[in-house]
Every structure is written in structure tokens, then in C-alpha cells.
Amino acid sequence: MRPNTKFAVRREATRQELLRLGLTRFPLKGYSSTTIDDLVRDSGYTRGAFYFHFPGKEDFFLELLRTRAELRDEWWRVARDPGIADLREAIVATLAHLDTREDGGAWLLLIADFFQTVHEQPEYVEQLRELYQQWLVELGAFVAVLRERGFARTDLADRALGAEIFATVEGHTIHRALYEMPATGLVDMIVRQLQP
């Protein structure tokens, strides 16, 4: 390998490790309470390394959201499993799949925390809204799979129904976190929204 190639490989490895640290460390204290020092503490990386790769915490967090989207892959395909017999089973299987890859809604709370911190900075709000549109595309793909199987209603566009699901999940998650409510009822709510 040429010296410049070695440097580029090391630089990308550092960037990926910083992203991995962010994925694990933001959920511990929340967006607004997590500092750059918290992100790099005990990692062998410095604040300088962080700022070499990212202009600031806001840009880093948005990059984490993009990284999480890449890691999710095509999660909606779970509902295509021929062993799933109905809408309820499809939702339960999909939520179980996401729970093994996500972290119980912690990121919905982090995103709310991020928004509260940057709500007066249009460049970050706009990027968050763009990510939201991408999430709706994913949810629209989930709805399309359910419709292919005859499990979901057809009176709304895929993305519109996906937006309703997103709002339900987000509201349920935040309600549960704020008021320490048990995690019950979500599947029933989604079934009622989607059933033909």
C-alpha cells in the first residue's frame, strides 16, 4: 500500500470508530448532556481527532442518524416471511426484529432532544426533516409489503400510512419514557391503524 492509502485507511477507520462510539454513548446521557469529551473518553481518540472528522456535535449526530439508517438495511422485509399469517404477527415480528437492532426507542428520545437543542438553527432542522422523509420511505416500503400480503388497508398512500405509524410509535415511545408507563398497547394501536 502506498503511504497516502495507508493514511486514508487509518483515517476512515478512526471515523468509523468515532461513529461507533457515538452510537453507544449518546443513549447513556442524551444528546444535550453528552459532550465531545464524553464521546472520546477512554477510547484512545482525542477531541482533535473528533474535530478532524466532524465540524461539531450537531453534524456528528446527524451523521449518526444516517449511519443508523444504513445499519437498518431493509428491515421491512421481515413481514414477507411466509410463516407470518396475519397483520398482528407481521407487526410483532417486525418490532421484535427492530428491537434487536435498535435500542427500545432511545433514539426517538435522542432525536427529540437534538431537535430541542437545534430548533433555531434551520440548517440542522432541515437535515433532520430530510432524514424524516427517508424514514417515511422505509415505513412506506413496510406498508407496501403488508399490502402485498393483504394485511393492510388501501385507502391511503404507503408513505401517508407510514407517517401515521411513525407518529404512533414515536408518541407511544415518548409517553412511555416520560411517564414510565409499561410497553403495552403499541401492537394493538398499529393493528387498528393498518387493518383493512
PDB file of C-alpha atoms in Angstrom, residues 14-106:
ATOM      1  CA  THR A  14     -10.894   6.360  13.019  1.00  0.00           C
ATOM      2  CA  ARG A  15     -14.023   7.956  11.586  1.00  0.00           C
ATOM      3  CA  GLN A  16     -15.942   4.666  11.773  1.00  0.00           C
ATOM      4  CA  GLU A  17     -14.779   4.072  15.355  1.00  0.00           C
ATOM      5  CA  LEU A  18     -15.912   7.562  16.376  1.00  0.00           C
ATOM      6  CA  LEU A  19     -19.329   6.813  14.858  1.00  0.00           C
ATOM      7  CA  ARG A  20     -19.459   3.516  16.751  1.00  0.00           C
ATOM      8  CA  LEU A  21     -18.652   5.377  19.970  1.00  0.00           C
ATOM      9  CA  GLY A  22     -21.435   7.876  19.261  1.00  0.00           C
ATOM     10  CA  LEU A  23     -23.950   5.082  18.685  1.00  0.00           C
ATOM     11  CA  THR A  24     -23.193   3.651  22.116  1.00  0.00           C
ATOM     12  CA  ARG A  25     -22.525   6.818  24.114  1.00  0.00           C
ATOM     13  CA  PHE A  26     -25.324   9.228  23.168  1.00  0.00           C
ATOM     14  CA  PRO A  27     -28.008   6.895  24.599  1.00  0.00           C
ATOM     15  CA  LEU A  28     -26.264   6.947  28.001  1.00  0.00           C
ATOM     16  CA  LYS A  29     -26.796  10.644  28.805  1.00  0.00           C
ATOM     17  CA  GLY A  30     -28.899  12.061  25.990  1.00  0.00           C
ATOM     18  CA  TYR A  31     -27.948  14.370  23.179  1.00  0.00           C
ATOM     19  CA  SER A  32     -27.726  17.679  25.047  1.00  0.00           C
ATOM     20  CA  SER A  33     -25.867  16.241  28.059  1.00  0.00           C
ATOM     21  CA  THR A  34     -23.269  14.325  26.055  1.00  0.00           C
ATOM     22  CA  THR A  35     -20.088  16.272  25.408  1.00  0.00           C
ATOM     23  CA  ILE A  36     -17.324  15.639  22.904  1.00  0.00           C
ATOM     24  CA  ASP A  37     -15.174  14.590  25.874  1.00  0.00           C
ATOM     25  CA  ASP A  38     -17.841  12.015  26.778  1.00  0.00           C
ATOM     26  CA  LEU A  39     -17.732  10.681  23.240  1.00  0.00           C
ATOM     27  CA  VAL A  40     -13.945  10.194  23.128  1.00  0.00           C
ATOM     28  CA  ARG A  41     -13.290   9.359  26.804  1.00  0.00           C
ATOM     29  CA  ASP A  42     -11.274   6.140  27.291  1.00  0.00           C
ATOM     30  CA  SER A  43     -11.274   5.474  23.550  1.00  0.00           C
ATOM     31  CA  GLY A  44      -7.729   6.424  22.660  1.00  0.00           C
ATOM     32  CA  TYR A  45      -9.057   9.266  20.490  1.00  0.00           C
ATOM     33  CA  THR A  46      -8.778  12.963  21.196  1.00  0.00           C
ATOM     34  CA  ARG A  47     -11.037  15.938  20.727  1.00  0.00           C
ATOM     35  CA  GLY A  48      -8.702  16.891  17.877  1.00  0.00           C
ATOM     36  CA  ALA A  49      -9.378  13.576  16.151  1.00  0.00           C
ATOM     37  CA  PHE A  50     -13.100  14.182  16.565  1.00  0.00           C
ATOM     38  CA  TYR A  51     -12.900  17.685  15.066  1.00  0.00           C
ATOM     39  CA  PHE A  52     -10.699  16.457  12.223  1.00  0.00           C
ATOM     40  CA  HIS A  53     -13.591  14.249  11.105  1.00  0.00           C
ATOM     41  CA  PHE A  54     -16.654  16.258  12.155  1.00  0.00           C
ATOM     42  CA  PRO A  55     -17.258  20.037  12.351  1.00  0.00           C
ATOM     43  CA  GLY A  56     -19.231  19.733  15.588  1.00  0.00           C
ATOM     44  CA  LYS A  57     -21.570  17.683  17.707  1.00  0.00           C
ATOM     45  CA  GLU A  58     -24.625  18.572  15.620  1.00  0.00           C
ATOM     46  CA  ASP A  59     -23.076  17.380  12.358  1.00  0.00           C
ATOM     47  CA  PHE A  60     -21.788  14.261  14.111  1.00  0.00           C
ATOM     48  CA  PHE A  61     -25.243  13.427  15.447  1.00  0.00           C
ATOM     49  CA  LEU A  62     -26.828  13.817  12.016  1.00  0.00           C
ATOM     50  CA  GLU A  63     -24.149  11.542  10.571  1.00  0.00           C
ATOM     51  CA  LEU A  64     -25.011   9.008  13.282  1.00  0.00           C
ATOM     52  CA  LEU A  65     -28.640   9.106  12.164  1.00  0.00           C
ATOM     53  CA  ARG A  66     -27.528   8.451   8.584  1.00  0.00           C
ATOM     54  CA  THR A  67     -25.294   5.611   9.770  1.00  0.00           C
ATOM     55  CA  ARG A  68     -28.172   4.059  11.691  1.00  0.00           C
ATOM     56  CA  ALA A  69     -30.272   4.144   8.514  1.00  0.00           C
ATOM     57  CA  GLU A  70     -27.549   2.217   6.687  1.00  0.00           C
ATOM     58  CA  LEU A  71     -27.347  -0.307   9.530  1.00  0.00           C
ATOM     59  CA  ARG A  72     -31.102  -0.889   9.456  1.00  0.00           C
ATOM     60  CA  ASP A  73     -30.841  -2.282   5.946  1.00  0.00           C
ATOM     61  CA  GLU A  74     -34.231  -3.392   4.565  1.00  0.00           C
ATOM     62  CA  TRP A  75     -35.877  -4.256   7.908  1.00  0.00           C
ATOM     63  CA  TRP A  76     -39.395  -4.235   6.399  1.00  0.00           C
ATOM     64  CA  ARG A  77     -38.676  -7.488   4.565  1.00  0.00           C
ATOM     65  CA  VAL A  78     -39.286  -9.328   7.845  1.00  0.00           C
ATOM     66  CA  ALA A  79     -43.008  -9.032   7.075  1.00  0.00           C
ATOM     67  CA  ARG A  80     -42.502 -11.133   3.931  1.00  0.00           C
ATOM     68  CA  ASP A  81     -41.782 -14.277   5.961  1.00  0.00           C
ATOM     69  CA  PRO A  82     -44.284 -16.891   4.702  1.00  0.00           C
ATOM     70  CA  GLY A  83     -44.630 -18.175   8.258  1.00  0.00           C
ATOM     71  CA  ILE A  84     -46.369 -14.926   9.227  1.00  0.00           C
ATOM     72  CA  ALA A  85     -50.102 -15.495   8.930  1.00  0.00           C
ATOM     73  CA  ASP A  86     -51.673 -12.099   9.672  1.00  0.00           C
ATOM     74  CA  LEU A  87     -51.171  -8.401  10.360  1.00  0.00           C
ATOM     75  CA  ARG A  88     -50.608  -8.805  14.108  1.00  0.00           C
ATOM     76  CA  GLU A  89     -47.903 -11.427  13.560  1.00  0.00           C
ATOM     77  CA  ALA A  90     -46.236  -9.210  10.940  1.00  0.00           C
ATOM     78  CA  ILE A  91     -46.117  -6.253  13.325  1.00  0.00           C
ATOM     79  CA  VAL A  92     -44.892  -8.332  16.259  1.00  0.00           C
ATOM     80  CA  ALA A  93     -42.158  -9.931  14.114  1.00  0.00           C
ATOM     81  CA  THR A  94     -41.081  -6.571  12.698  1.00  0.00           C
ATOM     82  CA  LEU A  95     -40.972  -4.862  16.094  1.00  0.00           C
ATOM     83  CA  ALA A  96     -39.017  -7.799  17.533  1.00  0.00           C
ATOM     84  CA  HIS A  97     -36.561  -7.555  14.644  1.00  0.00           C
ATOM     85  CA  LEU A  98     -36.140  -3.810  15.151  1.00  0.00           C
ATOM     86  CA  ASP A  99     -35.781  -4.185  18.931  1.00  0.00           C
ATOM     87  CA  THR A 100     -32.824  -6.499  18.408  1.00  0.00           C
ATOM     88  CA  ARG A 101     -31.176  -3.892  16.189  1.00  0.00           C
ATOM     89  CA  GLU A 102     -32.337  -0.685  17.834  1.00  0.00           C
ATOM     90  CA  ASP A 103     -32.455   0.208  21.489  1.00  0.00           C
ATOM     91  CA  GLY A 104     -36.035   0.326  22.643  1.00  0.00           C
ATOM     92  CA  GLY A 105     -36.831   3.787  21.355  1.00  0.00           C
ATOM     93  CA  ALA A 106     -33.893   5.570  22.983  1.00  0.00           C
TER      94      ALA A 106
END
